[in-house]
mmCIF file of C-alpha atoms in Angstrom:
data_model
loop_
_atom_site.group_PDB
_atom_site.id
_atom_site.type_symbol
_atom_site.label_atom_id
_atom_site.label_comp_id
_atom_site.label_asym_id
_atom_site.label_seq_id
_atom_site.Cartn_x
_atom_site.Cartn_y
_atom_site.Cartn_z
ATOM 1 C CA UNK A 10 120.658 62.851 -6.863
ATOM 2 C CA UNK A 11 123.686 60.560 -6.794
ATOM 3 C CA UNK A 12 123.891 57.708 -9.271
ATOM 4 C CA UNK A 13 124.756 54.055 -8.783
ATOM 5 C CA UNK A 14 127.584 51.719 -9.702
ATOM 6 C CA UNK A 15 126.140 48.409 -10.902
ATOM 7 C CA UNK A 16 128.362 45.361 -11.356
ATOM 8 C CA UNK A 17 126.897 43.253 -14.147
ATOM 9 C CA UNK A 18 127.889 39.611 -14.630
ATOM 10 C CA UNK A 19 128.270 38.675 -18.304
ATOM 11 C CA UNK A 20 128.468 35.295 -20.096
ATOM 12 C CA UNK A 21 131.633 33.243 -19.724
ATOM 13 C CA UNK A 22 130.989 31.634 -23.083
ATOM 14 C CA UNK A 23 127.380 31.053 -24.058
ATOM 15 C CA UNK A 24 125.715 34.388 -24.866
ATOM 16 C CA UNK A 25 122.379 32.891 -23.869
ATOM 17 C CA UNK A 26 123.467 33.250 -20.243
ATOM 18 C CA UNK A 27 123.062 37.042 -20.343
ATOM 19 C CA UNK A 28 120.098 37.667 -18.053
ATOM 20 C CA UNK A 29 117.119 39.905 -18.921
ATOM 21 C CA UNK A 30 117.947 42.092 -15.912
ATOM 22 C CA UNK A 31 121.524 42.501 -17.144
ATOM 23 C CA UNK A 32 120.211 43.646 -20.536
ATOM 24 C CA UNK A 33 117.869 46.122 -18.852
ATOM 25 C CA UNK A 34 120.640 47.606 -16.701
ATOM 26 C CA UNK A 35 123.032 47.902 -19.638
ATOM 27 C CA UNK A 36 120.351 49.566 -21.780
ATOM 28 C CA UNK A 37 119.638 52.195 -19.115
ATOM 29 C CA UNK A 38 123.228 52.898 -18.000
ATOM 30 C CA UNK A 39 124.696 56.323 -18.672
ATOM 31 C CA UNK A 40 128.170 54.782 -18.891
ATOM 32 C CA UNK A 41 129.384 51.209 -19.323
ATOM 33 C CA UNK A 42 132.852 50.568 -17.911
ATOM 34 C CA UNK A 43 134.509 47.582 -19.575
ATOM 35 C CA UNK A 44 137.829 45.846 -20.187
ATOM 36 C CA UNK A 45 137.619 45.840 -23.974
ATOM 37 C CA UNK A 46 135.306 48.150 -25.923
ATOM 38 C CA UNK A 47 135.245 45.817 -28.937
ATOM 39 C CA UNK A 48 134.217 42.774 -26.939
ATOM 40 C CA UNK A 49 131.632 44.661 -24.897
ATOM 41 C CA UNK A 50 130.394 46.358 -28.072
ATOM 42 C CA UNK A 51 129.678 42.953 -29.596
ATOM 43 C CA UNK A 52 127.871 41.870 -26.412
ATOM 44 C CA UNK A 53 125.705 44.995 -26.441
ATOM 45 C CA UNK A 54 124.918 44.497 -30.123
ATOM 46 C CA UNK A 55 123.889 40.889 -29.427
ATOM 47 C CA UNK A 56 121.572 42.132 -26.664
ATOM 48 C CA UNK A 57 120.119 44.826 -28.915
ATOM 49 C CA UNK A 58 121.443 47.621 -26.704
ATOM 50 C CA UNK A 59 122.494 50.900 -28.259
ATOM 51 C CA UNK A 60 126.021 51.497 -27.041
ATOM 52 C CA UNK A 61 126.203 54.276 -24.445
ATOM 53 C CA UNK A 62 129.496 55.887 -23.519
ATOM 54 C CA UNK A 63 132.093 53.142 -23.045
ATOM 55 C CA UNK A 64 134.885 53.689 -20.511
ATOM 56 C CA UNK A 65 137.891 51.356 -20.518
ATOM 57 C CA UNK A 66 138.668 49.910 -17.093
ATOM 58 C CA UNK A 67 141.223 47.112 -17.315
ATOM 59 C CA UNK A 68 144.180 45.940 -15.248
ATOM 60 C CA UNK A 69 146.243 48.904 -16.498
ATOM 61 C CA UNK A 70 143.640 51.661 -16.104
ATOM 62 C CA UNK A 71 141.571 50.552 -13.098
ATOM 63 C CA UNK A 72 143.384 52.672 -10.512
ATOM 64 C CA UNK A 73 142.902 55.844 -12.510
ATOM 65 C CA UNK A 74 139.444 54.852 -13.704
ATOM 66 C CA UNK A 75 138.206 54.153 -10.179
ATOM 67 C CA UNK A 76 138.380 57.825 -9.248
ATOM 68 C CA UNK A 77 136.693 58.881 -12.465
ATOM 69 C CA UNK A 78 133.825 56.438 -11.963
ATOM 70 C CA UNK A 79 133.395 57.509 -8.334
ATOM 71 C CA UNK A 80 133.058 61.065 -9.603
ATOM 72 C CA UNK A 81 130.511 60.046 -12.233
ATOM 73 C CA UNK A 82 128.398 58.240 -9.647
ATOM 74 C CA UNK A 83 128.609 61.168 -7.266
ATOM 75 C CA UNK A 84 127.482 63.422 -10.107
ATOM 76 C CA UNK A 85 124.333 61.389 -10.726
ATOM 77 C CA UNK A 86 125.401 58.926 -13.435
ATOM 78 C CA UNK A 87 124.456 55.261 -13.396
ATOM 79 C CA UNK A 88 127.574 53.315 -14.321
ATOM 80 C CA UNK A 89 127.399 49.638 -15.304
ATOM 81 C CA UNK A 90 130.680 47.779 -14.832
ATOM 82 C CA UNK A 91 131.364 44.625 -16.850
ATOM 83 C CA UNK A 92 134.426 42.549 -17.604
ATOM 84 C CA UNK A 93 135.174 40.419 -20.642
ATOM 85 C CA UNK A 94 133.473 37.431 -19.030
ATOM 86 C CA UNK A 95 131.928 36.481 -15.706
ATOM 87 C CA UNK A 96 131.439 38.446 -12.519
ATOM 88 C CA UNK A 97 133.448 41.682 -12.155
ATOM 89 C CA UNK A 98 136.005 42.050 -9.337
ATOM 90 C CA UNK A 99 136.720 38.287 -9.119
ATOM 91 C CA UNK A 100 140.164 37.795 -10.700
ATOM 92 C CA UNK A 101 139.124 40.671 -12.963
ATOM 93 C CA UNK A 102 139.016 44.475 -12.624
ATOM 94 C CA UNK A 103 136.331 45.938 -10.394
ATOM 95 C CA UNK A 104 137.410 45.746 -6.757
ATOM 96 C CA UNK A 105 139.254 49.079 -6.828
ATOM 97 C CA UNK A 106 136.270 50.748 -8.497
ATOM 98 C CA UNK A 107 133.894 49.454 -5.839
ATOM 99 C CA UNK A 108 136.266 50.601 -3.096
ATOM 100 C CA UNK A 109 136.475 54.101 -4.557
ATOM 101 C CA UNK A 110 132.712 54.460 -4.924
ATOM 102 C CA UNK A 111 132.047 53.145 -1.412
ATOM 103 C CA UNK A 112 134.655 55.470 0.096
ATOM 104 C CA UNK A 113 132.985 58.373 -1.685
ATOM 105 C CA UNK A 114 129.655 57.403 -0.157
ATOM 106 C CA UNK A 115 128.173 56.107 -3.421
ATOM 107 C CA UNK A 116 125.696 53.304 -3.982
ATOM 108 C CA UNK A 117 126.850 49.935 -5.338
ATOM 109 C CA UNK A 118 124.610 47.156 -6.632
ATOM 110 C CA UNK A 119 125.184 43.861 -8.419
ATOM 111 C CA UNK A 120 123.394 41.946 -11.134
ATOM 112 C CA UNK A 121 124.485 38.376 -10.348
ATOM 113 C CA UNK A 122 125.030 35.826 -13.055
ATOM 114 C CA UNK A 123 127.772 33.701 -14.642
ATOM 115 C CA UNK A 124 130.778 32.802 -12.501
ATOM 116 C CA UNK A 125 133.498 30.486 -13.775
ATOM 117 C CA UNK A 126 134.540 29.551 -10.243
ATOM 118 C CA UNK A 127 131.069 28.530 -9.059
ATOM 119 C CA UNK A 128 130.145 26.807 -12.311
ATOM 120 C CA UNK A 129 133.273 24.621 -12.087
ATOM 121 C CA UNK A 130 132.767 23.932 -8.379
ATOM 122 C CA UNK A 131 129.231 22.606 -8.681
ATOM 123 C CA UNK A 132 130.080 20.129 -11.466
ATOM 124 C CA UNK A 133 133.322 18.927 -9.881
ATOM 125 C CA UNK A 134 131.821 16.169 -7.764
ATOM 126 C CA UNK A 135 133.838 17.440 -4.789
ATOM 127 C CA UNK A 136 132.406 18.864 -1.536
ATOM 128 C CA UNK A 137 130.767 22.265 -2.036
ATOM 129 C CA UNK A 138 129.622 23.039 1.523
ATOM 130 C CA UNK A 139 132.882 24.858 2.279
ATOM 131 C CA UNK A 140 135.338 26.025 -0.358
ATOM 132 C CA UNK A 141 137.949 28.693 -0.957
ATOM 133 C CA UNK A 142 138.742 30.636 -4.103
ATOM 134 C CA UNK A 143 142.440 31.034 -4.878
ATOM 135 C CA UNK A 144 142.207 32.556 -8.364
ATOM 136 C CA UNK A 145 145.529 32.568 -10.212
ATOM 137 C CA UNK A 146 148.588 31.424 -8.259
ATOM 138 C CA UNK A 147 151.636 33.733 -8.313
ATOM 139 C CA UNK A 148 153.671 32.952 -11.421
ATOM 140 C CA UNK A 149 157.034 32.335 -9.775
ATOM 141 C CA UNK A 150 159.319 32.750 -6.794
ATOM 142 C CA UNK A 151 158.715 32.703 -3.092
ATOM 143 C CA UNK A 152 155.188 34.070 -3.340
ATOM 144 C CA UNK A 153 154.217 31.049 -5.418
ATOM 145 C CA UNK A 154 155.891 28.487 -3.164
ATOM 146 C CA UNK A 155 154.432 30.136 -0.047
ATOM 147 C CA UNK A 156 150.919 30.099 -1.477
ATOM 148 C CA UNK A 157 151.150 26.456 -2.495
ATOM 149 C CA UNK A 158 152.542 25.654 0.957
ATOM 150 C CA UNK A 159 149.438 27.199 2.498
ATOM 151 C CA UNK A 160 147.234 25.012 0.316
ATOM 152 C CA UNK A 161 148.810 21.900 1.851
ATOM 153 C CA UNK A 162 146.915 22.681 5.060
ATOM 154 C CA UNK A 163 143.664 23.782 3.419
ATOM 155 C CA UNK A 164 140.777 21.480 4.378
ATOM 156 C CA UNK A 165 138.212 23.152 2.122
ATOM 157 C CA UNK A 166 137.725 22.427 -1.563
ATOM 158 C CA UNK A 167 139.982 24.781 -3.534
ATOM 159 C CA UNK A 168 139.121 26.587 -6.785
ATOM 160 C CA UNK A 169 141.949 27.938 -8.940
ATOM 161 C CA UNK A 170 142.243 29.550 -12.371
ATOM 162 C CA UNK A 171 145.090 28.766 -14.751
ATOM 163 C CA UNK A 172 146.193 29.751 -18.242
ATOM 164 C CA UNK A 173 146.856 26.914 -20.703
ATOM 165 C CA UNK A 174 150.610 27.546 -21.033
ATOM 166 C CA UNK A 175 151.085 27.266 -17.252
ATOM 167 C CA UNK A 176 148.712 24.375 -16.627
ATOM 168 C CA UNK A 177 151.323 21.595 -16.679
ATOM 169 C CA UNK A 178 153.680 23.348 -14.282
ATOM 170 C CA UNK A 179 150.898 24.197 -11.858
ATOM 171 C CA UNK A 180 149.636 20.626 -11.818
ATOM 172 C CA UNK A 181 153.183 19.379 -11.168
ATOM 173 C CA UNK A 182 153.684 21.850 -8.311
ATOM 174 C CA UNK A 183 150.340 20.954 -6.738
ATOM 175 C CA UNK A 184 151.009 17.222 -7.046
ATOM 176 C CA UNK A 185 154.432 17.615 -5.406
ATOM 177 C CA UNK A 186 152.989 19.601 -2.495
ATOM 178 C CA UNK A 187 149.555 18.019 -1.984
ATOM 179 C CA UNK A 188 150.284 14.475 -3.139
ATOM 180 C CA UNK A 189 149.593 12.808 -6.460
ATOM 181 C CA UNK A 190 146.560 10.969 -5.128
ATOM 182 C CA UNK A 191 144.641 14.181 -4.342
ATOM 183 C CA UNK A 192 141.367 14.317 -6.288
ATOM 184 C CA UNK A 193 140.566 17.209 -8.608
ATOM 185 C CA UNK A 194 138.354 18.290 -11.458
ATOM 186 C CA UNK A 195 139.517 20.363 -14.434
ATOM 187 C CA UNK A 196 136.960 22.366 -16.378
ATOM 188 C CA UNK A 197 137.949 23.897 -19.705
ATOM 189 C CA UNK A 198 136.089 26.271 -22.015
ATOM 190 C CA UNK A 199 133.025 26.482 -19.785
ATOM 191 C CA UNK A 200 129.640 26.865 -21.539
ATOM 192 C CA UNK A 201 131.392 26.977 -24.938
ATOM 193 C CA UNK A 202 131.117 24.549 -27.845
ATOM 194 C CA UNK A 203 134.139 22.504 -26.753
ATOM 195 C CA UNK A 204 133.511 22.534 -22.997
ATOM 196 C CA UNK A 205 135.339 19.724 -21.237
ATOM 197 C CA UNK A 206 135.069 18.409 -17.671
ATOM 198 C CA UNK A 207 137.757 15.991 -16.507
ATOM 199 C CA UNK A 208 137.974 14.279 -13.116
ATOM 200 C CA UNK A 209 140.811 12.295 -11.613
ATOM 201 C CA UNK A 210 143.897 12.701 -9.412
ATOM 202 C CA UNK A 211 146.714 15.210 -9.574
ATOM 203 C CA UNK A 212 149.140 12.496 -10.726
ATOM 204 C CA UNK A 213 146.783 11.506 -13.538
ATOM 205 C CA UNK A 214 146.309 15.157 -14.474
ATOM 206 C CA UNK A 215 150.072 15.706 -14.718
ATOM 207 C CA UNK A 216 150.428 12.705 -17.049
ATOM 208 C CA UNK A 217 147.486 13.847 -19.134
ATOM 209 C CA UNK A 218 148.766 17.410 -19.484
ATOM 210 C CA UNK A 219 152.119 16.103 -20.722
ATOM 211 C CA UNK A 220 150.457 14.300 -23.627
ATOM 212 C CA UNK A 221 148.465 17.219 -24.997
ATOM 213 C CA UNK A 222 148.644 20.908 -25.806
ATOM 214 C CA UNK A 223 146.139 22.508 -23.397
ATOM 215 C CA UNK A 224 143.974 25.227 -24.902
ATOM 216 C CA UNK A 225 141.577 27.703 -23.344
ATOM 217 C CA UNK A 226 141.244 28.930 -19.788
ATOM 218 C CA UNK A 227 141.120 26.198 -17.128
ATOM 219 C CA UNK A 228 139.441 26.059 -13.728
ATOM 220 C CA UNK A 229 140.946 23.581 -11.275
ATOM 221 C CA UNK A 230 138.814 22.311 -8.410
ATOM 222 C CA UNK A 231 141.026 20.475 -5.914
ATOM 223 C CA UNK A 232 139.917 18.387 -2.947
ATOM 224 C CA UNK A 233 140.862 19.749 0.455
ATOM 225 C CA UNK A 234 143.331 18.178 2.839
ATOM 226 C CA UNK A 235 141.756 15.059 4.395
ATOM 227 C CA UNK A 236 140.890 15.673 8.023
ATOM 228 C CA UNK A 237 142.968 13.565 10.378
ATOM 229 C CA UNK A 238 141.300 11.408 13.016
ATOM 230 C CA UNK A 239 141.216 12.958 16.508
ATOM 231 C CA UNK A 240 143.850 11.633 18.889
ATOM 232 C CA UNK A 241 142.824 8.600 20.905
ATOM 233 C CA UNK A 242 142.676 8.561 24.699
ATOM 234 C CA UNK A 243 145.846 6.448 24.788
ATOM 235 C CA UNK A 244 147.675 9.043 22.649
ATOM 236 C CA UNK A 245 146.544 11.828 24.957
ATOM 237 C CA UNK A 246 147.617 9.821 28.015
ATOM 238 C CA UNK A 247 151.075 9.147 26.528
ATOM 239 C CA UNK A 248 151.525 12.836 25.764
ATOM 240 C CA UNK A 249 150.432 13.733 29.292
ATOM 241 C CA UNK A 250 152.947 11.289 30.782
ATOM 242 C CA UNK A 251 155.738 12.992 28.822
ATOM 243 C CA UNK A 252 154.712 16.432 30.043
ATOM 244 C CA UNK A 253 154.312 15.280 33.655
ATOM 245 C CA UNK A 254 157.764 13.680 33.476
ATOM 246 C CA UNK A 255 159.119 17.113 32.527
ATOM 247 C CA UNK A 256 157.901 18.386 35.894
ATOM 248 C CA UNK A 257 154.755 20.197 34.771
ATOM 249 C CA UNK A 258 151.728 20.273 37.042
ATOM 250 C CA UNK A 259 148.668 18.279 35.986
ATOM 251 C CA UNK A 260 146.878 21.452 34.876
ATOM 252 C CA UNK A 261 149.873 22.801 32.920
ATOM 253 C CA UNK A 262 150.498 19.410 31.328
ATOM 254 C CA UNK A 263 146.874 19.255 30.198
ATOM 255 C CA UNK A 264 147.136 22.736 28.682
ATOM 256 C CA UNK A 265 150.338 21.825 26.831
ATOM 257 C CA UNK A 266 148.904 18.581 25.472
ATOM 258 C CA UNK A 267 145.720 20.355 24.396
ATOM 259 C CA UNK A 268 147.802 22.774 22.335
ATOM 260 C CA UNK A 269 150.005 20.018 20.896
ATOM 261 C CA UNK A 270 147.227 17.634 19.882
ATOM 262 C CA UNK A 271 144.415 20.055 19.103
ATOM 263 C CA UNK A 272 142.040 18.837 21.808
ATOM 264 C CA UNK A 273 140.256 20.810 24.486
ATOM 265 C CA UNK A 274 141.997 21.507 27.800
ATOM 266 C CA UNK A 275 139.057 19.974 29.629
ATOM 267 C CA UNK A 276 139.355 16.706 27.667
ATOM 268 C CA UNK A 277 143.087 16.492 28.321
ATOM 269 C CA UNK A 278 142.608 17.252 32.022
ATOM 270 C CA UNK A 279 139.868 14.604 32.352
ATOM 271 C CA UNK A 280 142.223 12.003 30.848
ATOM 272 C CA UNK A 281 144.900 13.034 33.352
ATOM 273 C CA UNK A 282 142.489 12.452 36.251
ATOM 274 C CA UNK A 283 141.780 8.926 35.001
ATOM 275 C CA UNK A 284 145.412 7.866 35.509
#
């Protein structure tokens, strides 16, 4: 019978967050794929799990390791996949492994648990009903500027990861693009002894970062772009008058105004009939 690939979430700081189910899966796995054998070895020792075969799957070996793991699963092995901290495949190795196993017709399961992105989101004080996860921004160049440009139009709460040595620059770039008055929360060293949660504006965060030497991984939770008020009837009527003056028919003018102002064609046409 074929085996199973099981993605196991591991603590992002506090070892007490390792779930009983995670311990059970790790203890029964034929192979544990991990980023760092030393770190995972310490985790297994803490959980009282005798180390099975450990297979290194990190950012450098994931492509090659994905095929090997797919073969192990197809051959009947149960493979547990962990990363150094948090949920695998989210800004960490794992996605390519899952893709390879799925393409080979294998089974994939998950043992949910710690997630730095979700933990930071729920304590941020910002809206959580709709959010997007951006992970790490590109480090430089056009890809970085393009991504930040896209965030200017993002209405959902945004969750980003950042390394301490790039924190100041990222805050400056976000403040320049999104505005210094945009609200955010910064969470550092989650679930660890020196965990810190800071809330304020991007401008305040830039000033704060310039006065200290940031340490530890940071999660930024940034408020989305404020939704603009819908256009008033007078604004729609003025736009219609301009289009009609260009020689468009009432129906075509309504369609053009609907596209320009983001209203429905029916609403624009009804305003045109009221003239």
